[in-house]
Amino acid sequence: MNKTKEILICDDSVESALWLKSALLINGFNSKIFNSGLGLLTYLENNHDVPELLIVDLRMPVISGLEIIQQIKQSDRLKSMAIILVTAMDSLDITNFKHLEIQGFMRKPINLDILISQITAILPKD
């Protein structure tokens, strides 16, 4: 498995994003943090490389994780990017998100073992 692939993290909680970045690094994954949907979408627009994976929080101000996913899926260039949606909301039913064609769904607090298993299953093996 090639663990040098970069993972994008989009979460308005700086603390959560930094924890996740550190946890991924310990497990051999590089990542880049965005604390807003606008920052992420601007990066994706200006970066010609399509990231392998995005881990995005559902509830964020201005542009939600749901809106980010919808914009990515509408882009011919980006729609192949794998996405894991995370949320702290307890009442959400995962079946409400099946139409988004995302590769994973996790509730906060994130179980790191499960997340790493999802990531290794999602990322292409070289």
MMTF fields as JSON, N, C-alpha, C and O atoms, coordinates in Angstrom:
{
  "mmtfVersion": "1.0.0",
  "mmtfProducer": "UNKNOWN",
  "numBonds": 503,
  "numAtoms": 504,
  "numGroups": 126,
  "numChains": 1,
  "numModels": 1,
  "chainsPerModel": [1],
  "groupsPerChain": [126],
  "chainIdList": ["A"],
  "bondAtomList": [4, 2, 8, 6, 12, 10, 16, 14, 20, 18, 24, 22, 28, 26, 32, 30, 36, 34, 40, 38, 44, 42, 48, 46, 52, 50, 56, 54, 60, 58, 64, 62, 68, 66, 72, 70, 76, 74, 80, 78, 84, 82, 88, 86, 92, 90, 96, 94, 100, 98, 104, 102, 108, 106, 112, 110, 116, 114, 120, 118, 124, 122, 128, 126, 132, 130, 136, 134, 140, 138, 144, 142, 148, 146, 152, 150, 156, 154, 160, 158, 164, 162, 168, 166, 172, 170, 176, 174, 180, 178, 184, 182, 188, 186, 192, 190, 196, 194, 200, 198, 204, 202, 208, 206, 212, 210, 216, 214, 220, 218, 224, 222, 228, 226, 232, 230, 236, 234, 240, 238, 244, 242, 248, 246, 252, 250, 256, 254, 260, 258, 264, 262, 268, 266, 272, 270, 276, 274, 280, 278, 284, 282, 288, 286, 292, 290, 296, 294, 300, 298, 304, 302, 308, 306, 312, 310, 316, 314, 320, 318, 324, 322, 328, 326, 332, 330, 336, 334, 340, 338, 344, 342, 348, 346, 352, 350, 356, 354, 360, 358, 364, 362, 368, 366, 372, 370, 376, 374, 380, 378, 384, 382, 388, 386, 392, 390, 396, 394, 400, 398, 404, 402, 408, 406, 412, 410, 416, 414, 420, 418, 424, 422, 428, 426, 432, 430, 436, 434, 440, 438, 444, 442, 448, 446, 452, 450, 456, 454, 460, 458, 464, 462, 468, 466, 472, 470, 476, 474, 480, 478, 484, 482, 488, 486, 492, 490, 496, 494, 500, 498],
  "bondOrderList": [1, 1, 1, 1, 1, 1, 1, 1, 1, 1, 1, 1, 1, 1, 1, 1, 1, 1, 1, 1, 1, 1, 1, 1, 1, 1, 1, 1, 1, 1, 1, 1, 1, 1, 1, 1, 1, 1, 1, 1, 1, 1, 1, 1, 1, 1, 1, 1, 1, 1, 1, 1, 1, 1, 1, 1, 1, 1, 1, 1, 1, 1, 1, 1, 1, 1, 1, 1, 1, 1, 1, 1, 1, 1, 1, 1, 1, 1, 1, 1, 1, 1, 1, 1, 1, 1, 1, 1, 1, 1, 1, 1, 1, 1, 1, 1, 1, 1, 1, 1, 1, 1, 1, 1, 1, 1, 1, 1, 1, 1, 1, 1, 1, 1, 1, 1, 1, 1, 1, 1, 1, 1, 1, 1, 1],
  "groupList": [{"groupName": "MET", "atomNameList": ["N", "CA", "C", "O"], "elementList": ["N", "C", "C", "O"], "formalChargeList": [0, 0, 0, 0], "bondAtomList": [1, 0, 2, 1, 3, 2], "bondOrderList": [1, 1, 2], "singleLetterCode": "M", "chemCompType": "L-PEPTIDE LINKING"}, {"groupName": "ASN", "atomNameList": ["N", "CA", "C", "O"], "elementList": ["N", "C", "C", "O"], "formalChargeList": [0, 0, 0, 0], "bondAtomList": [1, 0, 2, 1, 3, 2], "bondOrderList": [1, 1, 2], "singleLetterCode": "N", "chemCompType": "L-PEPTIDE LINKING"}, {"groupName": "LYS", "atomNameList": ["N", "CA", "C", "O"], "elementList": ["N", "C", "C", "O"], "formalChargeList": [0, 0, 0, 0], "bondAtomList": [1, 0, 2, 1, 3, 2], "bondOrderList": [1, 1, 2], "singleLetterCode": "K", "chemCompType": "L-PEPTIDE LINKING"}, {"groupName": "THR", "atomNameList": ["N", "CA", "C", "O"], "elementList": ["N", "C", "C", "O"], "formalChargeList": [0, 0, 0, 0], "bondAtomList": [1, 0, 2, 1, 3, 2], "bondOrderList": [1, 1, 2], "singleLetterCode": "T", "chemCompType": "L-PEPTIDE LINKING"}, {"groupName": "GLU", "atomNameList": ["N", "CA", "C", "O"], "elementList": ["N", "C", "C", "O"], "formalChargeList": [0, 0, 0, 0], "bondAtomList": [1, 0, 2, 1, 3, 2], "bondOrderList": [1, 1, 2], "singleLetterCode": "E", "chemCompType": "L-PEPTIDE LINKING"}, {"groupName": "ILE", "atomNameList": ["N", "CA", "C", "O"], "elementList": ["N", "C", "C", "O"], "formalChargeList": [0, 0, 0, 0], "bondAtomList": [1, 0, 2, 1, 3, 2], "bondOrderList": [1, 1, 2], "singleLetterCode": "I", "chemCompType": "L-PEPTIDE LINKING"}, {"groupName": "LEU", "atomNameList": ["N", "CA", "C", "O"], "elementList": ["N", "C", "C", "O"], "formalChargeList": [0, 0, 0, 0], "bondAtomList": [1, 0, 2, 1, 3, 2], "bondOrderList": [1, 1, 2], "singleLetterCode": "L", "chemCompType": "L-PEPTIDE LINKING"}, {"groupName": "CYS", "atomNameList": ["N", "CA", "C", "O"], "elementList": ["N", "C", "C", "O"], "formalChargeList": [0, 0, 0, 0], "bondAtomList": [1, 0, 2, 1, 3, 2], "bondOrderList": [1, 1, 2], "singleLetterCode": "C", "chemCompType": "L-PEPTIDE LINKING"}, {"groupName": "ASP", "atomNameList": ["N", "CA", "C", "O"], "elementList": ["N", "C", "C", "O"], "formalChargeList": [0, 0, 0, 0], "bondAtomList": [1, 0, 2, 1, 3, 2], "bondOrderList": [1, 1, 2], "singleLetterCode": "D", "chemCompType": "L-PEPTIDE LINKING"}, {"groupName": "SER", "atomNameList": ["N", "CA", "C", "O"], "elementList": ["N", "C", "C", "O"], "formalChargeList": [0, 0, 0, 0], "bondAtomList": [1, 0, 2, 1, 3, 2], "bondOrderList": [1, 1, 2], "singleLetterCode": "S", "chemCompType": "L-PEPTIDE LINKING"}, {"groupName": "VAL", "atomNameList": ["N", "CA", "C", "O"], "elementList": ["N", "C", "C", "O"], "formalChargeList": [0, 0, 0, 0], "bondAtomList": [1, 0, 2, 1, 3, 2], "bondOrderList": [1, 1, 2], "singleLetterCode": "V", "chemCompType": "L-PEPTIDE LINKING"}, {"groupName": "ALA", "atomNameList": ["N", "CA", "C", "O"], "elementList": ["N", "C", "C", "O"], "formalChargeList": [0, 0, 0, 0], "bondAtomList": [1, 0, 2, 1, 3, 2], "bondOrderList": [1, 1, 2], "singleLetterCode": "A", "chemCompType": "L-PEPTIDE LINKING"}, {"groupName": "TRP", "atomNameList": ["N", "CA", "C", "O"], "elementList": ["N", "C", "C", "O"], "formalChargeList": [0, 0, 0, 0], "bondAtomList": [1, 0, 2, 1, 3, 2], "bondOrderList": [1, 1, 2], "singleLetterCode": "W", "chemCompType": "L-PEPTIDE LINKING"}, {"groupName": "GLY", "atomNameList": ["N", "CA", "C", "O"], "elementList": ["N", "C", "C", "O"], "formalChargeList": [0, 0, 0, 0], "bondAtomList": [1, 0, 2, 1, 3, 2], "bondOrderList": [1, 1, 2], "singleLetterCode": "G", "chemCompType": "PEPTIDE LINKING"}, {"groupName": "PHE", "atomNameList": ["N", "CA", "C", "O"], "elementList": ["N", "C", "C", "O"], "formalChargeList": [0, 0, 0, 0], "bondAtomList": [1, 0, 2, 1, 3, 2], "bondOrderList": [1, 1, 2], "singleLetterCode": "F", "chemCompType": "L-PEPTIDE LINKING"}, {"groupName": "TYR", "atomNameList": ["N", "CA", "C", "O"], "elementList": ["N", "C", "C", "O"], "formalChargeList": [0, 0, 0, 0], "bondAtomList": [1, 0, 2, 1, 3, 2], "bondOrderList": [1, 1, 2], "singleLetterCode": "Y", "chemCompType": "L-PEPTIDE LINKING"}, {"groupName": "HIS", "atomNameList": ["N", "CA", "C", "O"], "elementList": ["N", "C", "C", "O"], "formalChargeList": [0, 0, 0, 0], "bondAtomList": [1, 0, 2, 1, 3, 2], "bondOrderList": [1, 1, 2], "singleLetterCode": "H", "chemCompType": "L-PEPTIDE LINKING"}, {"groupName": "PRO", "atomNameList": ["N", "CA", "C", "O"], "elementList": ["N", "C", "C", "O"], "formalChargeList": [0, 0, 0, 0], "bondAtomList": [1, 0, 2, 1, 3, 2], "bondOrderList": [1, 1, 2], "singleLetterCode": "P", "chemCompType": "L-PEPTIDE LINKING"}, {"groupName": "ARG", "atomNameList": ["N", "CA", "C", "O"], "elementList": ["N", "C", "C", "O"], "formalChargeList": [0, 0, 0, 0], "bondAtomList": [1, 0, 2, 1, 3, 2], "bondOrderList": [1, 1, 2], "singleLetterCode": "R", "chemCompType": "L-PEPTIDE LINKING"}, {"groupName": "GLN", "atomNameList": ["N", "CA", "C", "O"], "elementList": ["N", "C", "C", "O"], "formalChargeList": [0, 0, 0, 0], "bondAtomList": [1, 0, 2, 1, 3, 2], "bondOrderList": [1, 1, 2], "singleLetterCode": "Q", "chemCompType": "L-PEPTIDE LINKING"}],
  "groupTypeList": [0, 1, 2, 3, 2, 4, 5, 6, 5, 7, 8, 8, 9, 10, 4, 9, 11, 6, 12, 6, 2, 9, 11, 6, 6, 5, 1, 13, 14, 1, 9, 2, 5, 14, 1, 9, 13, 6, 13, 6, 6, 3, 15, 6, 4, 1, 1, 16, 8, 10, 17, 4, 6, 6, 5, 10, 8, 6, 18, 0, 17, 10, 5, 9, 13, 6, 4, 5, 5, 19, 19, 5, 2, 19, 9, 8, 18, 6, 2, 9, 0, 11, 5, 5, 6, 10, 3, 11, 0, 8, 9, 6, 8, 5, 3, 1, 14, 2, 16, 6, 4, 5, 19, 13, 14, 0, 18, 2, 17, 5, 1, 6, 8, 5, 6, 5, 9, 19, 5, 3, 11, 5, 6, 17, 2, 8],
  "groupIdList": [1, 2, 3, 4, 5, 6, 7, 8, 9, 10, 11, 12, 13, 14, 15, 16, 17, 18, 19, 20, 21, 22, 23, 24, 25, 26, 27, 28, 29, 30, 31, 32, 33, 34, 35, 36, 37, 38, 39, 40, 41, 42, 43, 44, 45, 46, 47, 48, 49, 50, 51, 52, 53, 54, 55, 56, 57, 58, 59, 60, 61, 62, 63, 64, 65, 66, 67, 68, 69, 70, 71, 72, 73, 74, 75, 76, 77, 78, 79, 80, 81, 82, 83, 84, 85, 86, 87, 88, 89, 90, 91, 92, 93, 94, 95, 96, 97, 98, 99, 100, 101, 102, 103, 104, 105, 106, 107, 108, 109, 110, 111, 112, 113, 114, 115, 116, 117, 118, 119, 120, 121, 122, 123, 124, 125, 126],
  "secStructList": [7, 7, 6, 6, 7, 3, 3, 3, 3, 3, 7, 1, 7, 2, 2, 2, 2, 2, 2, 2, 2, 2, 2, 2, 2, 2, 6, 6, 7, 3, 3, 3, 3, 3, 1, 1, 2, 2, 2, 2, 2, 2, 2, 2, 2, 2, 7, 7, 1, 7, 7, 1, 3, 3, 3, 3, 3, 1, 7, 7, 1, 1, 1, 7, 2, 2, 2, 2, 2, 2, 2, 2, 2, 2, 7, 6, 6, 6, 6, 6, 1, 3, 3, 3, 3, 3, 3, 7, 7, 1, 1, 7, 7, 4, 4, 4, 4, 4, 4, 4, 7, 7, 1, 3, 3, 3, 3, 1, 1, 7, 7, 2, 2, 2, 2, 2, 2, 2, 2, 2, 2, 2, 1, 7, 7, 7],
  "xCoordList": [0.843, 0.0, 0.884, 1.878, 0.531, 1.258, 0.582, -0.526, 1.24, 0.648, 1.118, 0.917, 1.732, 2.205, 1.126, 1.35, 0.001, -1.081, -1.606, -1.713, -1.935, -2.399, -3.911, -4.669, -4.316, -5.727, -6.089, -5.356, -7.215, -7.69, -8.665, -9.512, -8.537, -9.428, -10.125, -9.465, -11.45, -12.195, -13.106, -14.095, -12.749, -13.5, -13.313, -12.182, -14.404, -14.298, -13.756, -13.371, -13.721, -13.127, -11.622, -11.173, -10.855, -9.403, -8.86, -7.979, -9.385, -8.935, -9.166, -8.272, -10.358, -10.67, -9.777, -9.274, -9.584, -8.773, -7.32, -6.699, -6.775, -5.383, -5.212, -4.209, -6.187, -6.136, -6.131, -5.348, -7.017, -7.118, -5.836, -5.349, -5.288, -4.038, -2.923, -2.177, -2.804, -1.773, -1.987, -1.038, -3.233, -3.551, -3.24, -2.731, -3.543, -3.244, -1.734, -1.239, -1.005, 0.445, 1.097, 2.002, 0.641, 1.16, 0.948, 1.739, -0.124, -0.435, 0.122, -0.223, 0.983, 1.689, 0.995, 1.403, -0.048, -0.775, -0.505, -0.593, -0.178, -0.039, -1.41, -2.27, -1.62, -2.914, -2.746, -1.737, -3.75, -3.805, -5.135, -6.174, -5.099, -6.294, -6.895, -6.184, -8.224, -8.997, -10.062, -10.79, -10.149, -11.115, -12.388, -13.23, -12.528, -13.771, -14.005, -13.07, -15.278, -15.627, -15.132, -14.718, -15.175, -14.712, -13.222, -12.792, -12.434, -10.999, -10.711, -9.836, -11.446, -11.282, -11.644, -10.879, -12.809, -13.257, -12.321, -12.09, -11.782, -10.808, -9.552, -9.019, -9.08, -7.909, -8.166, -7.326, -9.316, -9.64, -9.741, -9.359, -10.258, -10.37, -9.0, -8.795, -8.061, -6.751, -5.697, -4.625, -5.978, -5.028, -5.427, -6.56, -4.506, -4.839, -4.849, -5.484, -4.152, -4.156, -5.449, -5.879, -6.06, -7.278, -6.859, -6.218, -7.217, -6.856, -7.507, -8.552, -6.864, -7.395, -8.598, -9.535, -8.571, -9.583, -9.823, -8.894, -11.088, -11.5, -12.261, -13.189, -11.862, -12.618, -13.258, -12.558, -14.588, -15.285, -16.348, -17.099, -16.394, -17.4, -18.718, -18.729, -19.808, -21.126, -21.533, -21.947, -21.418, -21.914, -20.779, -19.939, -20.776, -19.812, -20.546, -21.535, -20.065, -20.72, -20.463, -19.487, -21.307, -21.255, -21.489, -22.533, -20.547, -20.701, -20.619, -19.582, -21.701, -21.742, -21.004, -20.701, -20.73, -20.121, -20.982, -20.465, -22.291, -23.223, -23.09, -23.067, -23.002, -22.845, -21.502, -21.414, -20.465, -19.149, -19.221, -18.739, -19.82, -19.943, -20.726, -20.331, -21.823, -22.633, -21.83, -21.934, -21.027, -20.209, -19.136, -18.867, -18.528, -17.501, -18.113, -17.529, -19.27, -19.911, -20.392, -20.585, -20.588, -20.998, -19.813, -20.002, -18.605, -17.403, -16.893, -16.596, -16.793, -16.269, -14.858, -14.498, -14.065, -12.678, -12.575, -11.682, -13.481, -13.352, -14.257, -14.047, -15.256, -16.28, -15.76, -16.445, -14.565, -13.998, -13.309, -12.928, -13.149, -12.489, -13.315, -14.526, -12.655, -13.331, -13.612, -12.831, -14.747, -15.161, -15.638, -16.399, -15.168, -15.694, -16.346, -15.696, -17.614, -18.371, -18.377, -18.658, -18.066, -18.082, -19.04, -19.228, -19.638, -20.559, -20.623, -20.419, -20.908, -21.124, -22.604, -22.972, -23.451, -24.896, -25.305, -24.975, -26.016, -26.446, -27.678, -27.84, -28.539, -29.854, -29.866, -30.915, -28.729, -28.711, -28.764, -28.142, -29.508, -29.595, -28.715, -28.892, -27.783, -26.851, -27.571, -27.048, -28.759, -29.487, -29.864, -30.124, -29.899, -30.194, -29.076, -29.271, -27.911, -26.763, -26.347, -25.333, -27.101, -26.754, -26.674, -25.834, -27.544, -27.579, -26.319, -26.082, -25.519, -24.323, -23.164, -22.19, -23.257, -22.196, -20.866, -19.827, -20.917, -19.693, -19.185, -19.932, -17.91, -17.301, -17.328, -17.104, -17.601, -17.62, -18.392, -18.59, -18.825, -19.584, -19.161, -19.154, -18.81, -18.386, -18.998, -19.199, -19.285, -19.752, -18.573, -17.661, -18.616, -17.629, -18.108, -19.316, -17.233, -15.78, -15.368, -15.925, -14.399, -13.965, -13.209, -12.313, -13.588, -12.85, -11.708, -11.936, -10.493, -9.346, -9.114, -8.776, -9.287, -9.079, -10.041, -9.652, -11.293, -12.287, -11.955, -12.056, -11.56, -11.213, -10.036, -10.084, -8.987, -7.816, -8.205, -7.717, -9.071, -9.559, -10.305, -10.122, -11.154, -11.885, -10.919, -11.057, -9.944, -8.991, -8.203, -8.057, -7.693, -6.902, -7.76, -7.254, -9.046, -9.942, -10.258, -10.489, -10.27, -10.654, -9.494, -9.652, -8.33, -7.21, -6.712, -6.588, -6.424, -5.926, -4.561, -3.731, -4.36, -3.073, -2.178, -2.591, -0.957, -0.012, 0.894, 1.753],
  "yCoordList": [-1.181, 0.0, 1.238, 1.295, 2.217, 3.476, 4.471, 4.927, 4.81, 5.739, 7.169, 8.009, 7.48, 8.836, 9.717, 10.915, 9.184, 9.962, 10.973, 10.683, 12.17, 13.224, 13.17, 12.992, 13.327, 13.338, 14.766, 15.412, 15.26, 16.585, 16.445, 15.552, 17.338, 17.381, 18.731, 19.767, 18.732, 19.988, 19.941, 19.208, 20.741, 20.78, 22.166, 22.633, 22.825, 24.165, 24.14, 25.182, 22.977, 22.84, 22.629, 21.563, 23.659, 23.575, 22.42, 21.683, 22.27, 21.201, 19.818, 18.972, 19.594, 18.298, 18.04, 16.932, 19.081, 18.929, 18.62, 17.764, 19.315, 19.065, 17.676, 17.009, 17.236, 15.885, 14.849, 13.9, 15.047, 14.102, 14.09, 13.024, 15.273, 15.355, 14.602, 13.848, 14.801, 14.108, 12.6, 11.832, 12.182, 10.75, 10.112, 8.993, 10.814, 10.287, 10.201, 9.219, 11.229, 11.24, 10.075, 9.426, 9.814, 8.68, 7.366, 6.432, 7.305, 6.1, 6.155, 5.316, 7.138, 7.194, 7.944, 7.837, 8.702, 9.441, 10.935, 11.507, 11.566, 13.019, 13.636, 13.056, 14.813, 15.47, 16.978, 17.519, 17.633, 19.087, 19.498, 18.913, 20.515, 20.963, 22.212, 23.13, 22.221, 23.408, 23.599, 22.665, 24.813, 25.081, 25.727, 26.163, 25.789, 26.303, 25.633, 25.238, 25.519, 24.964, 25.836, 25.33, 27.147, 28.069, 27.878, 27.851, 27.744, 27.517, 26.228, 26.187, 25.181, 23.895, 24.006, 23.576, 24.583, 24.678, 25.55, 25.26, 26.612, 27.456, 26.653, 26.741, 25.876, 25.027, 24.025, 23.854, 23.37, 22.37, 22.996, 22.382, 24.224, 24.935, 25.246, 25.132, 25.637, 26.101, 25.005, 25.225, 23.841, 22.737, 21.756, 21.277, 21.463, 20.585, 19.108, 18.3, 18.753, 17.361, 17.074, 17.868, 15.947, 15.549, 14.73, 13.689, 15.193, 14.44, 13.06, 12.845, 12.134, 10.771, 10.707, 9.946, 11.525, 11.389, 12.713, 13.479, 12.964, 14.113, 13.597, 12.799, 14.056, 13.805, 15.137, 16.103, 15.194, 16.474, 16.4, 15.429, 17.451, 17.572, 18.009, 18.835, 17.466, 17.805, 19.23, 19.989, 19.593, 20.893, 21.897, 21.818, 22.84, 23.936, 25.207, 25.15, 26.359, 27.611, 27.964, 27.501, 28.757, 29.289, 28.194, 28.181, 27.281, 26.182, 24.87, 24.555, 24.118, 22.865, 21.746, 21.853, 20.687, 19.517, 18.949, 18.475, 18.994, 18.517, 19.336, 18.777, 20.655, 21.522, 21.283, 21.313, 21.047, 20.748, 19.473, 19.437, 18.434, 17.162, 17.349, 16.826, 18.083, 18.309, 19.03, 18.685, 20.029, 20.743, 19.834, 19.884, 19.011, 18.085, 17.089, 16.821, 16.546, 15.549, 16.145, 15.411, 17.466, 18.121, 18.431, 18.798, 18.285, 18.588, 17.323, 16.329, 17.365, 16.211, 15.857, 14.681, 16.859, 16.635, 16.047, 15.244, 16.441, 16.068, 14.933, 14.377, 14.579, 13.651, 12.258, 11.503, 11.909, 10.595, 10.592, 9.533, 11.767, 11.857, 11.128, 11.328, 10.287, 9.568, 10.531, 11.444, 10.309, 11.205, 10.392, 9.434, 10.801, 10.292, 11.475, 12.491, 11.343, 12.391, 12.099, 10.975, 13.118, 12.944, 13.949, 15.049, 13.56, 14.456, 14.121, 12.977, 15.136, 14.947, 14.762, 14.485, 14.91, 14.813, 13.358, 12.489, 13.096, 11.736, 11.296, 10.11, 12.228, 11.866, 11.581, 11.246, 11.705, 11.501, 10.025, 9.184, 9.736, 8.382, 8.32, 9.112, 7.396, 7.289, 7.069, 7.441, 6.475, 6.24, 7.549, 7.564, 8.647, 9.952, 10.43, 11.372, 9.796, 10.247, 9.266, 9.485, 8.196, 7.187, 7.796, 7.395, 8.762, 9.361, 10.172, 10.501, 10.494, 11.311, 10.523, 11.114, 9.204, 8.34, 8.616, 8.753, 8.697, 8.859, 7.478, 6.499, 7.418, 6.122, 5.758, 4.601, 6.734, 6.429, 7.463, 8.592, 7.061, 7.933, 7.587, 6.416, 8.602, 8.368, 9.403, 10.56, 8.955, 9.88, 10.285, 9.496, 11.544, 12.009, 11.619, 11.616, 11.296, 11.273, 10.117, 9.021, 10.387, 9.42, 8.269, 8.48, 7.052, 5.861, 5.703, 5.363, 5.95, 5.98, 4.652, 4.644, 3.535, 2.228, 2.021, 1.528, 2.402, 2.262, 3.205, 2.821, 4.438, 5.395, 4.898, 4.951, 4.419, 3.922, 2.73, 2.603, 1.864, 0.736, 1.235, 0.708, 2.259, 2.819, 3.427, 3.213, 4.182, 4.84, 3.812, 3.961, 2.773, 1.775, 0.997, 0.534, 0.849, 0.18, 1.08, 0.587, 2.391, 3.345, 3.687, 3.693, 3.971, 4.437, 3.334, 2.18, 3.698, 2.691, 2.17, 2.906, 0.911, 0.305, 0.383, 0.044, 0.83, 0.95, -0.255, -0.328],
  "zCoordList": [0.0, 0.0, 0.0, 0.725, -0.799, -0.849, 0.075, -0.205, 1.171, 2.134, 1.913, 2.79, 0.784, 0.557, -0.053, -0.226, -0.375, -0.966, 0.046, 1.238, -0.454, 0.443, 0.624, -0.33, 1.853, 2.219, 2.607, 3.356, 2.102, 2.484, 3.645, 3.655, 4.622, 5.781, 5.761, 5.689, 5.823, 5.889, 7.112, 7.146, 8.113, 9.371, 9.974, 10.108, 10.339, 10.917, 12.343, 12.874, 12.962, 14.292, 14.13, 13.708, 14.471, 14.334, 15.175, 14.732, 16.376, 17.273, 16.654, 16.669, 16.114, 15.481, 14.278, 14.091, 13.457, 12.247, 12.594, 11.964, 13.596, 13.992, 14.599, 14.346, 15.4, 15.962, 14.838, 14.856, 13.863, 12.756, 11.929, 11.554, 11.643, 10.885, 11.611, 10.985, 12.926, 13.714, 13.703, 13.539, 13.877, 13.885, 12.534, 12.478, 11.453, 10.12, 9.901, 9.347, 10.337, 10.165, 10.911, 10.385, 12.123, 12.901, 12.146, 12.277, 11.359, 10.586, 9.166, 8.334, 8.883, 7.61, 6.497, 5.34, 6.812, 5.779, 5.892, 6.979, 4.768, 4.722, 4.53, 3.867, 5.109, 4.942, 4.928, 5.38, 4.403, 4.339, 4.948, 4.642, 5.817, 6.534, 5.903, 5.493, 5.838, 5.459, 6.53, 6.864, 7.066, 8.125, 7.612, 8.397, 6.285, 5.699, 4.353, 3.656, 4.014, 2.718, 1.58, 0.537, 1.779, 0.743, 0.475, -0.678, 1.546, 1.378, 0.626, -0.239, 0.956, 0.278, -1.196, -2.06, -1.488, -2.882, -3.714, -4.888, -3.122, -3.823, -4.136, -5.242, -3.179, -3.39, -4.515, -5.398, -4.486, -5.508, -6.894, -7.89, -6.951, -8.228, -8.81, -10.018, -7.953, -8.403, -8.482, -9.046, -7.933, -7.936, -9.038, -9.066, -9.933, -11.061, -10.685, -11.362, -9.616, -9.169, -8.418, -7.581, -8.717, -8.01, -6.793, -6.936, -5.602, -4.394, -4.392, -5.006, -3.688, -3.584, -2.659, -2.9, -1.581, -0.543, 0.164, 0.421, 0.472, 1.279, 2.491, 2.359, 3.672, 4.896, 5.254, 5.556, 5.221, 5.375, 6.467, 6.563, 7.289, 8.338, 7.707, 6.794, 8.185, 7.643, 7.985, 7.108, 9.253, 9.71, 9.825, 10.721, 8.897, 8.918, 8.517, 7.786, 8.992, 8.611, 7.148, 6.559, 6.582, 5.214, 4.181, 3.529, 4.018, 3.061, 3.846, 4.43, 3.857, 4.622, 3.886, 2.698, 4.617, 3.997, 2.887, 1.875, 3.072, 2.051, 0.771, -0.326, 0.907, -0.27, -0.955, -2.183, -0.169, -0.74, -1.574, -2.706, -1.013, -1.726, -3.019, -4.06, -2.967, -4.165, -5.244, -6.421, -4.86, -5.849, -6.438, -7.638, -5.603, -6.092, -7.076, -8.126, -6.75, -7.608, -8.932, -9.901, -8.985, -10.232, -11.145, -12.304, -10.632, -11.399, -12.084, -11.421, -13.41, -14.141, -13.678, -13.63, -13.341, -12.931, -11.524, -11.253, -10.627, -9.218, -8.761, -7.682, -9.557, -9.059, -8.71, -8.02, -9.175, -8.835, -7.464, -6.965, -6.86, -5.556, -4.5, -4.399, -3.72, -2.638, -1.484, -1.216, -0.803, 0.279, 1.477, 1.341, 2.652, 3.918, 4.623, 4.869, 4.945, 5.629, 7.123, 7.539, 7.934, 9.387, 10.014, 9.497, 11.127, 11.821, 13.301, 13.708, 14.09, 15.526, 15.827, 16.969, 14.823, 15.025, 15.242, 14.435, 16.323, 16.652, 15.883, 15.594, 15.552, 15.024, 13.528, 12.975, 12.868, 11.421, 11.061, 11.711, 10.029, 9.5, 8.254, 7.328, 8.229, 7.102, 5.774, 4.724, 5.803, 4.553, 3.871, 2.667, 4.622, 4.022, 3.101, 2.333, 3.167, 2.393, 1.3, 0.638, 1.1, 0.084, -1.315, -2.121, -1.604, -2.941, -3.261, -4.424, -2.261, -2.476, -3.072, -3.538, -3.062, -3.577, -2.88, -3.526, -1.54, -0.763, -0.366, -0.37, -0.026, 0.264, 1.747, 2.102, 2.616, 4.037, 4.829, 4.382, 6.01, 6.907, 8.328, 8.709, 9.112, 10.496, 11.416, 11.047, 12.611, 13.65, 14.533, 14.781, 15.004, 15.975, 17.364, 17.6, 18.279, 18.091, 17.177, 17.241, 16.346, 15.342, 16.001, 16.819, 15.627, 16.031, 15.026, 13.865, 15.477, 14.577, 13.868, 12.685, 14.557, 13.926, 12.76, 11.701, 12.963, 11.892, 10.742, 9.577, 11.06, 10.009, 9.179, 7.95, 9.828, 9.096, 8.225, 7.102, 8.724, 7.914, 6.685, 5.588, 6.867, 5.725, 4.714, 3.51, 5.205, 4.306, 3.505, 2.292, 4.159, 3.433, 2.438, 1.416, 2.725, 1.777, 0.584, -0.52, 0.802, -0.243, -1.168, -2.388, -0.59, -1.405, -2.322, -1.911, -3.58, -4.52, -4.087, -3.552, -4.329, -4.015, -5.24, -6.349, -5.027, -6.145, -6.22, -7.099]
}
